[in-house]
mmCIF file of C-alpha atoms in Angstrom:
data_model
loop_
_atom_site.group_PDB
_atom_site.id
_atom_site.type_symbol
_atom_site.label_atom_id
_atom_site.label_comp_id
_atom_site.label_asym_id
_atom_site.label_seq_id
_atom_site.Cartn_x
_atom_site.Cartn_y
_atom_site.Cartn_z
ATOM 1 C CA MET N 1492 179.760 139.851 196.350
ATOM 2 C CA VAL N 1493 177.074 139.841 193.449
ATOM 3 C CA LYS N 1494 175.607 143.159 191.936
ATOM 4 C CA ILE N 1495 172.506 142.829 189.982
ATOM 5 C CA GLN N 1496 172.015 145.578 187.604
ATOM 6 C CA ALA N 1497 168.579 147.400 188.019
ATOM 7 C CA GLU N 1498 167.943 147.414 184.360
ATOM 8 C CA SER N 1499 168.145 143.656 184.303
ATOM 9 C CA PHE N 1500 165.003 143.549 186.335
ATOM 10 C CA PRO N 1501 162.602 141.614 183.894
ATOM 11 C CA ASN N 1502 159.462 143.221 185.388
ATOM 12 C CA LEU N 1503 159.265 147.011 185.326
ATOM 13 C CA THR N 1504 156.124 148.844 186.170
ATOM 14 C CA ASN N 1505 156.280 152.694 185.481
ATOM 15 C CA PHE N 1506 160.178 152.409 185.586
ATOM 16 C CA VAL N 1507 162.058 152.936 182.472
ATOM 17 C CA THR N 1508 165.630 152.412 181.486
ATOM 18 C CA ASP N 1509 167.783 155.448 180.902
ATOM 19 C CA ASN N 1510 171.579 155.628 179.543
ATOM 20 C CA ASN N 1511 173.840 156.902 182.327
ATOM 21 C CA SER N 1512 177.659 157.033 181.814
ATOM 22 C CA ASP N 1513 178.166 157.343 185.698
ATOM 23 C CA ALA N 1514 176.151 153.968 186.290
ATOM 24 C CA GLU N 1515 178.205 150.834 186.558
ATOM 25 C CA GLY N 1516 176.430 149.095 183.704
ATOM 26 C CA GLY N 1517 175.940 152.255 181.762
ATOM 27 C CA SER N 1518 172.210 152.374 182.454
ATOM 28 C CA VAL N 1519 169.649 152.883 185.363
ATOM 29 C CA ILE N 1520 165.984 152.663 185.814
ATOM 30 C CA ARG N 1521 163.959 155.707 186.779
ATOM 31 C CA LEU N 1522 160.377 156.995 187.219
ATOM 32 C CA SER N 1523 158.720 160.003 185.645
ATOM 33 C CA GLU N 1524 158.085 163.017 187.741
ATOM 34 C CA ASP N 1525 155.670 162.536 190.762
ATOM 35 C CA SER N 1526 154.908 158.820 189.986
ATOM 36 C CA SER N 1527 155.283 155.550 191.729
ATOM 37 C CA GLY N 1528 156.484 152.199 190.222
ATOM 38 C CA THR N 1529 157.787 148.745 191.031
ATOM 39 C CA ALA N 1530 160.640 146.540 189.755
ATOM 40 C CA THR N 1531 160.813 142.766 190.398
ATOM 41 C CA ARG N 1532 162.882 139.770 189.831
ATOM 42 C CA THR N 1533 163.502 136.364 191.494
ATOM 43 C CA PHE N 1534 166.618 135.949 193.800
ATOM 44 C CA ASN N 1535 168.656 133.270 192.158
ATOM 45 C CA LEU N 1536 171.478 132.980 194.598
ATOM 46 C CA SER N 1537 172.022 130.367 197.288
ATOM 47 C CA THR N 1538 169.916 130.445 200.290
ATOM 48 C CA GLY N 1539 171.813 132.176 203.171
ATOM 49 C CA ASN N 1540 172.377 135.377 205.068
ATOM 50 C CA TYR N 1541 173.265 138.445 203.053
ATOM 51 C CA GLU N 1542 174.258 141.939 203.497
ATOM 52 C CA VAL N 1543 172.102 144.169 200.962
ATOM 53 C CA ARG N 1544 173.204 147.318 199.519
ATOM 54 C CA LEU N 1545 171.632 149.742 196.880
ATOM 55 C CA GLY N 1546 173.405 151.834 194.297
ATOM 56 C CA TYR N 1547 171.352 154.922 193.469
ATOM 57 C CA PHE N 1548 171.439 158.748 192.628
ATOM 58 C CA ASP N 1549 170.526 161.273 195.241
ATOM 59 C CA GLU N 1550 170.210 164.664 193.731
ATOM 60 C CA THR N 1551 169.222 167.889 195.268
ATOM 61 C CA ASP N 1552 165.948 168.507 193.492
ATOM 62 C CA GLY N 1553 163.531 166.293 195.333
ATOM 63 C CA ASP N 1554 163.036 163.829 198.067
ATOM 64 C CA SER N 1555 162.057 160.358 196.284
ATOM 65 C CA THR N 1556 161.644 157.095 198.313
ATOM 66 C CA ILE N 1557 162.853 153.604 197.821
ATOM 67 C CA ALA N 1558 161.127 150.518 199.667
ATOM 68 C CA ILE N 1559 162.450 147.033 199.044
ATOM 69 C CA THR N 1560 161.036 143.627 199.986
ATOM 70 C CA ILE N 1561 162.759 140.313 199.647
ATOM 71 C CA GLY N 1562 160.406 137.385 200.161
ATOM 72 C CA ASP N 1563 158.379 138.154 203.323
ATOM 73 C CA THR N 1564 161.036 140.657 204.601
ATOM 74 C CA GLU N 1565 160.607 144.359 204.422
ATOM 75 C CA LEU N 1566 163.724 146.303 204.339
ATOM 76 C CA PRO N 1567 164.124 149.906 205.780
ATOM 77 C CA THR N 1568 162.615 152.573 203.514
ATOM 78 C CA LEU N 1569 165.344 154.889 201.875
ATOM 79 C CA ASN N 1570 164.372 158.673 201.847
ATOM 80 C CA LEU N 1571 166.604 160.264 199.223
ATOM 81 C CA ASN N 1572 166.901 163.410 200.806
ATOM 82 C CA ASN N 1573 170.559 163.491 202.061
ATOM 83 C CA PRO N 1574 172.739 164.148 198.891
ATOM 84 C CA LEU N 1575 176.529 164.043 199.315
ATOM 85 C CA PRO N 1576 178.401 167.148 199.505
ATOM 86 C CA GLY N 1577 179.017 168.330 195.869
ATOM 87 C CA ALA N 1578 175.814 166.803 194.612
ATOM 88 C CA GLY N 1579 173.591 168.884 192.291
ATOM 89 C CA ASP N 1580 170.465 168.195 190.468
ATOM 90 C CA THR N 1581 172.103 166.044 187.946
ATOM 91 C CA PRO N 1582 172.599 162.223 188.320
ATOM 92 C CA ASN N 1583 176.284 161.920 187.866
ATOM 93 C CA ALA N 1584 179.338 160.691 190.156
ATOM 94 C CA ASP N 1585 178.812 163.488 192.727
ATOM 95 C CA SER N 1586 175.388 162.373 193.401
ATOM 96 C CA PHE N 1587 175.949 158.496 193.484
ATOM 97 C CA VAL N 1588 175.475 156.657 196.501
ATOM 98 C CA ASN N 1589 176.155 153.006 197.541
ATOM 99 C CA GLN N 1590 174.316 152.479 200.711
ATOM 100 C CA GLN N 1591 173.669 149.443 203.082
ATOM 101 C CA ILE N 1592 170.056 148.594 203.354
ATOM 102 C CA SER N 1593 170.376 145.794 205.675
ATOM 103 C CA SER N 1594 173.337 144.458 207.603
ATOM 104 C CA THR N 1595 171.957 140.755 207.602
ATOM 105 C CA VAL N 1596 168.854 139.371 206.066
ATOM 106 C CA PHE N 1597 167.953 135.587 205.563
ATOM 107 C CA ILE N 1598 167.097 135.114 201.869
ATOM 108 C CA GLU N 1599 166.116 131.905 200.139
ATOM 109 C CA ASN N 1600 166.697 130.993 196.641
ATOM 110 C CA GLY N 1601 163.581 131.745 194.714
ATOM 111 C CA ASP N 1602 162.336 134.682 196.819
ATOM 112 C CA LEU N 1603 160.898 137.536 194.949
ATOM 113 C CA ILE N 1604 162.822 140.827 195.119
ATOM 114 C CA THR N 1605 160.598 143.699 194.921
ATOM 115 C CA ILE N 1606 161.725 147.586 194.499
ATOM 116 C CA ASN N 1607 159.002 149.996 195.212
ATOM 117 C CA GLY N 1608 159.734 153.561 194.226
ATOM 118 C CA THR N 1609 158.264 157.057 194.492
ATOM 119 C CA SER N 1610 159.527 160.057 192.609
ATOM 120 C CA ASP N 1611 159.473 163.683 193.855
ATOM 121 C CA GLY N 1612 160.011 166.693 191.784
ATOM 122 C CA GLY N 1613 163.059 166.215 189.392
ATOM 123 C CA GLU N 1614 164.346 163.363 191.555
ATOM 124 C CA LEU N 1615 163.180 160.425 189.438
ATOM 125 C CA THR N 1616 164.382 157.456 191.691
ATOM 126 C CA ARG N 1617 167.313 156.607 189.621
ATOM 127 C CA ILE N 1618 168.442 153.000 190.766
ATOM 128 C CA ASP N 1619 171.671 151.595 189.309
ATOM 129 C CA PHE N 1620 172.073 148.201 191.069
ATOM 130 C CA ILE N 1621 171.260 146.114 194.127
ATOM 131 C CA GLU N 1622 174.146 144.252 195.745
ATOM 132 C CA PHE N 1623 174.188 141.122 197.835
ATOM 133 C CA ASN N 1624 177.246 140.101 199.940
ATOM 134 C CA GLU N 1625 176.977 136.580 201.442
ATOM 135 C CA LEU N 1626 177.728 136.373 205.116
ATOM 136 C CA ASP N 1627 178.909 133.394 207.354
ATOM 137 C CA ALA N 1628 175.898 131.379 208.486
ATOM 138 C CA PRO N 1629 174.861 132.454 212.008
ATOM 139 C CA SER N 1630 174.838 129.458 214.489
ATOM 140 C CA ALA N 1631 171.504 127.965 215.299
ATOM 141 C CA ASP N 1632 170.545 128.265 218.864
ATOM 142 C CA ILE N 1633 167.600 126.004 219.521
ATOM 143 C CA PHE N 1634 166.973 122.772 217.734
ATOM 144 C CA TRP N 1635 163.556 121.098 217.565
ATOM 145 C CA ARG N 1636 162.346 117.640 216.813
ATOM 146 C CA ASN N 1637 158.761 116.374 216.206
ATOM 147 C CA SER N 1638 158.612 112.606 217.270
ATOM 148 C CA GLU N 1639 155.334 112.135 215.191
ATOM 149 C CA THR N 1640 156.490 113.456 211.831
ATOM 150 C CA GLY N 1641 160.228 113.197 211.909
ATOM 151 C CA ASP N 1642 160.484 116.858 211.124
ATOM 152 C CA ASN N 1643 163.245 119.021 212.495
ATOM 153 C CA LEU N 1644 163.573 122.918 213.022
ATOM 154 C CA ALA N 1645 166.326 125.130 213.927
ATOM 155 C CA TRP N 1646 165.633 128.525 215.701
ATOM 156 C CA ILE N 1647 168.220 131.400 215.566
ATOM 157 C CA MET N 1648 167.406 133.681 218.589
ATOM 158 C CA ASP N 1649 167.682 137.395 218.936
ATOM 159 C CA GLY N 1650 168.216 137.671 222.676
ATOM 160 C CA THR N 1651 165.176 136.183 224.149
ATOM 161 C CA ASN N 1652 163.074 136.650 220.805
ATOM 162 C CA LEU N 1653 162.899 134.360 217.857
ATOM 163 C CA GLY N 1654 165.104 135.792 215.029
ATOM 164 C CA GLN N 1655 164.679 133.146 212.363
ATOM 165 C CA SER N 1656 163.107 129.679 212.157
ATOM 166 C CA ASN N 1657 163.965 127.190 209.290
ATOM 167 C CA PRO N 1658 163.298 123.636 208.564
ATOM 168 C CA ILE N 1659 166.402 121.406 208.570
ATOM 169 C CA GLN N 1660 167.167 117.865 207.480
ATOM 170 C CA SER N 1661 164.614 115.421 208.722
ATOM 171 C CA GLU N 1662 165.036 112.049 210.459
ATOM 172 C CA PRO N 1663 162.186 109.346 210.066
ATOM 173 C CA ALA N 1664 159.926 109.333 213.019
ATOM 174 C CA ASP N 1665 160.422 105.580 213.533
ATOM 175 C CA SER N 1666 164.202 105.888 213.323
ATOM 176 C CA PRO N 1667 166.068 104.578 216.629
ATOM 177 C CA TRP N 1668 168.142 107.783 216.558
ATOM 178 C CA GLU N 1669 166.754 110.385 219.222
ATOM 179 C CA MET N 1670 167.922 113.958 219.459
ATOM 180 C CA ARG N 1671 169.553 114.393 222.814
ATOM 181 C CA GLY N 1672 171.315 117.601 222.857
ATOM 182 C CA ALA N 1673 173.361 120.297 221.093
ATOM 183 C CA GLY N 1674 176.746 122.041 221.283
ATOM 184 C CA ASP N 1675 179.487 122.962 219.099
ATOM 185 C CA PHE N 1676 181.479 119.624 218.717
ATOM 186 C CA ASP N 1677 183.831 120.497 215.761
ATOM 187 C CA ASP N 1678 184.877 124.187 216.968
ATOM 188 C CA ASP N 1679 183.530 126.156 214.096
ATOM 189 C CA ALA N 1680 181.406 128.527 216.257
ATOM 190 C CA GLN N 1681 178.271 126.535 215.038
ATOM 191 C CA LYS N 1682 176.046 124.541 217.298
ATOM 192 C CA ASP N 1683 175.748 120.919 216.252
ATOM 193 C CA ILE N 1684 173.234 118.274 217.184
ATOM 194 C CA LEU N 1685 173.901 115.400 219.206
ATOM 195 C CA TRP N 1686 172.028 112.052 218.751
ATOM 196 C CA ARG N 1687 171.642 108.592 220.550
ATOM 197 C CA ASN N 1688 170.648 105.236 219.074
ATOM 198 C CA THR N 1689 168.204 103.682 221.294
ATOM 199 C CA ASP N 1690 168.575 100.369 219.996
ATOM 200 C CA THR N 1691 172.490 100.102 219.811
ATOM 201 C CA GLY N 1692 173.660 102.831 222.163
ATOM 202 C CA ASP N 1693 175.772 104.621 219.557
ATOM 203 C CA VAL N 1694 176.379 108.201 219.792
ATOM 204 C CA GLY N 1695 176.316 110.456 216.705
ATOM 205 C CA PHE N 1696 176.587 114.113 215.658
ATOM 206 C CA TRP N 1697 174.937 116.225 212.873
ATOM 207 C CA LEU N 1698 177.631 118.861 212.234
ATOM 208 C CA MET N 1699 175.858 122.003 211.147
ATOM 209 C CA GLU N 1700 176.305 125.265 209.623
ATOM 210 C CA GLY N 1701 173.386 127.269 210.648
ATOM 211 C CA PHE N 1702 170.531 125.588 209.062
ATOM 212 C CA GLU N 1703 172.527 123.482 206.919
ATOM 213 C CA PHE N 1704 173.631 119.905 207.456
ATOM 214 C CA LYS N 1705 177.488 119.536 206.747
ATOM 215 C CA SER N 1706 178.308 116.060 207.801
ATOM 216 C CA GLY N 1707 177.751 113.214 210.170
ATOM 217 C CA ALA N 1708 180.175 112.064 212.873
ATOM 218 C CA SER N 1709 180.085 109.232 215.524
ATOM 219 C CA SER N 1710 181.898 108.432 218.849
ATOM 220 C CA THR N 1711 182.060 105.629 221.175
ATOM 221 C CA GLN N 1712 179.248 103.236 221.681
ATOM 222 C CA VAL N 1713 177.420 102.751 225.094
ATOM 223 C CA SER N 1714 175.573 99.601 224.837
ATOM 224 C CA ASP N 1715 174.046 99.897 228.393
ATOM 225 C CA LEU N 1716 170.931 101.826 227.566
ATOM 226 C CA ASN N 1717 170.464 102.585 231.320
ATOM 227 C CA TRP N 1718 173.211 105.333 230.721
ATOM 228 C CA GLU N 1719 171.256 108.361 229.394
ATOM 229 C CA ILE N 1720 172.547 111.624 227.862
ATOM 230 C CA ARG N 1721 171.171 114.444 230.105
ATOM 231 C CA GLY N 1722 173.071 117.536 228.726
ATOM 232 C CA THR N 1723 176.094 119.238 227.215
ATOM 233 C CA GLY N 1724 178.504 121.579 228.587
ATOM 234 C CA ASP N 1725 182.322 122.495 228.928
ATOM 235 C CA PHE N 1726 183.110 120.829 232.280
ATOM 236 C CA ASP N 1727 187.034 121.013 232.006
ATOM 237 C CA SER N 1728 187.087 124.404 230.568
ATOM 238 C CA ASP N 1729 189.104 123.351 227.479
ATOM 239 C CA GLY N 1730 186.701 125.017 225.045
ATOM 240 C CA GLU N 1731 185.380 121.589 223.926
ATOM 241 C CA GLU N 1732 181.719 120.546 224.521
ATOM 242 C CA ASP N 1733 181.425 117.576 226.751
ATOM 243 C CA ILE N 1734 178.470 115.243 227.451
ATOM 244 C CA LEU N 1735 176.767 114.680 230.747
ATOM 245 C CA TRP N 1736 175.455 111.022 231.516
ATOM 246 C CA ARG N 1737 173.107 109.556 234.119
ATOM 247 C CA ASN N 1738 172.639 105.794 234.818
ATOM 248 C CA THR N 1739 168.843 105.324 235.472
ATOM 249 C CA GLU N 1740 169.615 102.146 237.065
ATOM 250 C CA THR N 1741 172.461 102.810 239.457
ATOM 251 C CA GLY N 1742 172.034 106.486 240.151
ATOM 252 C CA GLU N 1743 175.761 107.119 238.969
ATOM 253 C CA ASN N 1744 176.524 110.245 237.089
ATOM 254 C CA ALA N 1745 179.489 110.815 234.738
ATOM 255 C CA VAL N 1746 180.836 113.035 232.088
ATOM 256 C CA TRP N 1747 182.546 112.465 228.836
ATOM 257 C CA LEU N 1748 185.432 114.938 228.229
ATOM 258 C CA MET N 1749 185.566 115.363 224.535
ATOM 259 C CA ASN N 1750 188.086 116.200 221.978
ATOM 260 C CA GLY N 1751 185.661 117.355 219.139
ATOM 261 C CA THR N 1752 183.455 114.378 218.332
ATOM 262 C CA GLU N 1753 185.853 112.015 220.103
ATOM 263 C CA LEU N 1754 185.758 110.577 223.347
ATOM 264 C CA ASP N 1755 188.905 111.857 225.364
ATOM 265 C CA GLN N 1756 188.059 110.434 228.685
ATOM 266 C CA GLY N 1757 185.020 109.234 230.694
ATOM 267 C CA VAL N 1758 184.826 110.437 234.530
ATOM 268 C CA PHE N 1759 182.575 109.775 237.078
ATOM 269 C CA ILE N 1760 181.102 112.826 239.144
ATOM 270 C CA THR N 1761 182.710 112.849 242.505
ATOM 271 C CA ARG N 1762 182.325 114.905 245.730
ATOM 272 C CA GLN N 1763 185.151 117.596 246.029
ATOM 273 C CA SER N 1764 185.047 117.031 249.788
ATOM 274 C CA ASP N 1765 185.903 113.295 249.970
ATOM 275 C CA GLY N 1766 186.565 112.123 246.335
ATOM 276 C CA GLU N 1767 183.630 109.524 246.448
ATOM 277 C CA ASN N 1768 181.452 109.078 243.532
ATOM 278 C CA LEU N 1769 178.282 111.001 243.997
ATOM 279 C CA VAL N 1770 175.287 108.703 243.413
ATOM 280 C CA VAL N 1771 171.595 109.959 243.327
ATOM 281 C CA PRO N 1772 169.073 107.090 243.710
ATOM 282 C CA GLU N 1773 166.734 106.851 240.743
ATOM 283 C CA ASP N 1774 163.727 106.928 243.004
ATOM 284 C CA GLY N 1775 161.749 109.554 240.948
ATOM 285 C CA LEU N 1776 162.405 112.328 243.474
ATOM 286 C CA TRP N 1777 165.150 114.150 241.643
ATOM 287 C CA GLN N 1778 165.589 114.351 237.779
ATOM 288 C CA MET N 1779 168.748 115.696 236.277
ATOM 289 C CA GLU N 1780 167.664 118.170 233.723
ATOM 290 C CA GLY N 1781 170.720 119.676 231.925
ATOM 291 C CA ALA N 1782 174.070 121.294 232.196
ATOM 292 C CA GLY N 1783 175.362 124.757 231.778
ATOM 293 C CA ASP N 1784 177.577 127.473 233.307
ATOM 294 C CA LEU N 1785 175.161 128.887 235.776
ATOM 295 C CA ASP N 1786 177.543 130.618 237.828
ATOM 296 C CA ASN N 1787 179.846 132.310 235.252
ATOM 297 C CA ASP N 1788 183.009 130.505 236.425
ATOM 298 C CA GLY N 1789 184.096 128.982 232.982
ATOM 299 C CA ASP N 1790 182.747 125.510 233.658
ATOM 300 C CA ALA N 1791 179.484 123.730 233.420
ATOM 301 C CA ASP N 1792 177.122 122.963 236.132
ATOM 302 C CA ILE N 1793 174.266 120.592 236.578
ATOM 303 C CA LEU N 1794 170.610 121.289 236.759
ATOM 304 C CA TRP N 1795 168.262 119.132 239.023
ATOM 305 C CA ARG N 1796 164.645 119.331 239.695
ATOM 306 C CA ASN N 1797 162.745 118.157 242.720
ATOM 307 C CA THR N 1798 159.553 116.534 241.359
ATOM 308 C CA GLN N 1799 157.762 116.860 244.645
ATOM 309 C CA THR N 1800 158.467 120.561 245.456
ATOM 310 C CA GLN N 1801 159.208 121.578 242.070
ATOM 311 C CA ASP N 1802 162.195 123.484 243.257
ATOM 312 C CA ILE N 1803 165.179 123.777 240.828
ATOM 313 C CA TYR N 1804 168.699 123.501 242.125
ATOM 314 C CA TYR N 1805 172.158 123.189 240.359
ATOM 315 C CA TRP N 1806 175.026 121.420 241.413
ATOM 316 C CA ARG N 1807 177.929 123.953 241.379
ATOM 317 C CA MET N 1808 180.887 122.010 239.898
ATOM 318 C CA ASP N 1809 184.699 122.478 239.878
ATOM 319 C CA GLY N 1810 185.464 120.503 236.773
ATOM 320 C CA THR N 1811 183.725 117.108 237.300
ATOM 321 C CA GLU N 1812 183.768 117.456 241.197
ATOM 322 C CA TYR N 1813 180.658 118.459 243.065
ATOM 323 C CA VAL N 1814 181.068 121.563 245.327
ATOM 324 C CA GLU N 1815 177.620 122.517 246.566
ATOM 325 C CA SER N 1816 173.853 122.530 245.783
ATOM 326 C CA VAL N 1817 172.430 125.997 244.884
ATOM 327 C CA LEU N 1818 168.763 126.905 244.742
ATOM 328 C CA ILE N 1819 168.122 128.792 241.664
ATOM 329 C CA GLY N 1820 164.909 130.586 242.797
ATOM 330 C CA SER N 1821 161.699 130.440 244.592
ATOM 331 C CA ALA N 1822 159.594 130.428 241.687
ATOM 332 C CA PRO N 1823 158.610 126.709 241.134
ATOM 333 C CA ILE N 1824 157.442 125.280 237.852
ATOM 334 C CA SER N 1825 154.321 123.185 237.587
ATOM 335 C CA GLY N 1826 154.444 119.586 236.322
ATOM 336 C CA GLU N 1827 153.345 120.775 232.776
ATOM 337 C CA TRP N 1828 156.563 122.594 232.353
ATOM 338 C CA GLU N 1829 159.863 120.854 231.354
ATOM 339 C CA ILE N 1830 163.376 122.139 231.602
ATOM 340 C CA ARG N 1831 164.922 121.691 228.008
ATOM 341 C CA GLY N 1832 168.536 123.012 228.753
ATOM 342 C CA THR N 1833 170.493 126.021 228.966
ATOM 343 C CA MET N 1834 172.271 128.680 227.104
ATOM 344 C CA ASP N 1835 173.269 132.255 227.611
ATOM 345 C CA PHE N 1836 170.536 134.260 225.880
ATOM 346 C CA ASP N 1837 171.146 137.509 227.150
ATOM 347 C CA ASP N 1838 174.817 137.477 226.832
ATOM 348 C CA ASN N 1839 175.794 138.297 230.501
ATOM 349 C CA GLY N 1840 178.050 135.338 231.104
ATOM 350 C CA PHE N 1841 175.473 133.363 232.884
ATOM 351 C CA ASP N 1842 173.803 130.396 231.188
ATOM 352 C CA ASP N 1843 169.818 130.784 231.223
ATOM 353 C CA VAL N 1844 167.302 128.098 231.408
ATOM 354 C CA LEU N 1845 164.942 127.177 228.770
ATOM 355 C CA LEU N 1846 161.519 125.704 229.600
ATOM 356 C CA ARG N 1847 158.669 124.483 227.679
ATOM 357 C CA ASN N 1848 155.133 123.699 228.242
ATOM 358 C CA GLY N 1849 154.194 120.818 225.904
ATOM 359 C CA THR N 1850 150.391 121.057 226.511
ATOM 360 C CA THR N 1851 150.054 124.759 225.615
ATOM 361 C CA GLY N 1852 153.090 125.007 223.396
ATOM 362 C CA GLN N 1853 154.469 127.976 225.558
ATOM 363 C CA ASN N 1854 158.292 128.563 226.093
ATOM 364 C CA GLN N 1855 159.948 130.464 228.735
ATOM 365 C CA ILE N 1856 163.336 131.625 229.435
ATOM 366 C CA TRP N 1857 164.800 132.051 233.106
ATOM 367 C CA LEU N 1858 167.333 134.694 232.912
ATOM 368 C CA MET N 1859 170.183 134.092 235.361
ATOM 369 C CA ASN N 1860 172.764 136.486 237.051
ATOM 370 C CA GLU N 1861 174.920 136.395 240.046
ATOM 371 C CA THR N 1862 171.955 136.340 242.409
ATOM 372 C CA GLY N 1863 170.146 133.597 240.648
ATOM 373 C CA LEU N 1864 166.987 133.713 238.918
ATOM 374 C CA GLN N 1865 166.596 137.329 237.709
ATOM 375 C CA GLU N 1866 163.417 137.042 235.691
ATOM 376 C CA ALA N 1867 161.285 134.748 233.640
ATOM 377 C CA VAL N 1868 160.688 135.787 230.155
ATOM 378 C CA ALA N 1869 158.171 134.349 227.647
ATOM 379 C CA THR N 1870 159.419 133.760 224.170
ATOM 380 C CA GLU N 1871 157.882 132.269 220.824
ATOM 381 C CA SER N 1872 155.621 129.537 221.357
ATOM 382 C CA LEU N 1873 155.451 126.341 219.170
ATOM 383 C CA THR N 1874 152.197 124.417 219.366
ATOM 384 C CA GLY N 1875 152.254 120.578 219.448
ATOM 385 C CA ASP N 1876 153.316 118.263 222.286
ATOM 386 C CA ASP N 1877 155.125 116.282 219.645
ATOM 387 C CA TRP N 1878 157.732 118.981 219.397
ATOM 388 C CA GLN N 1879 160.744 119.004 221.908
ATOM 389 C CA SER N 1880 163.483 121.397 221.959
ATOM 390 C CA TYR N 1881 167.347 121.231 222.617
ATOM 391 C CA VAL N 1882 169.998 123.644 223.210
#
């Protein structure tokens, strides 16, 4: 918790400093009667998510207002018209309020804090302090990579809407490392980034905390580059993110059952009915598009797309065993749209499907429920066919 005393704001317009023995620092800033003013200063704490509170005096002799902007974020306006029981027309302990202005707001070091006040009658917009309580970083939901520039982005979603977008550590455009997926690989409730080295077959991880890169990790090398990573999900219901593979030469399909970033066991996908390896010829007709719990049974299923009909199916899985194929819905997607992965955007227990149109920059979410495709919802666009998303 960090409290910044209002009288320490270096730039005051129409606000003046007054002594007040009931203020934490012994002083407040205030306006004259029926006037407006501003107080500004630079936010010099670390970049992150914060709860924001304000300490002020709410007396009974007017209805003044306070509006705070931090960077580009406008916080809710305070109307000082709800004095505490026992408060009078004097700024003392009985009229002091410590109120939450925002439960969470992303603030960058260097952002400008602007307090705008308007007094009313004898209530002179007396402000004691502004308080910042740093919060645990929310997990990123969607990672983006620009193959032309090497830039990377992270999106935090608010349901199907974009909540926050921020650049993250870049990786050179000519690097052999390709972003291949995302998932929580170190069990810290933060989504991490999965990479594959297209020269050596190495598998690597960026362990993340929100928008921040924490550390790197590596796993077992797969030197046969015919094996491609096609998705992530918890196939064995142990709470660990596993990795889905497809061999583009043989048509074989497999899952790495993971223990954090370490390979625990590699397992071929088999039919539950006969135990045989389930091979899908790589003839261009069927494309494996990702993995996710599409039937809300606690383990990951596998998305497939028919490139002729554009129908989308999923393999309903029992662990690493195929049970049956399920048509998601009758709404086909044109060749311009690509499936980019799955996550539960609406928190109903069913993973939803993220799609992208690289030509237009449009992004769409197929919301899933127990009957299949519930509805298709447009979300924030990102222009440029060099941008690809990973969930």
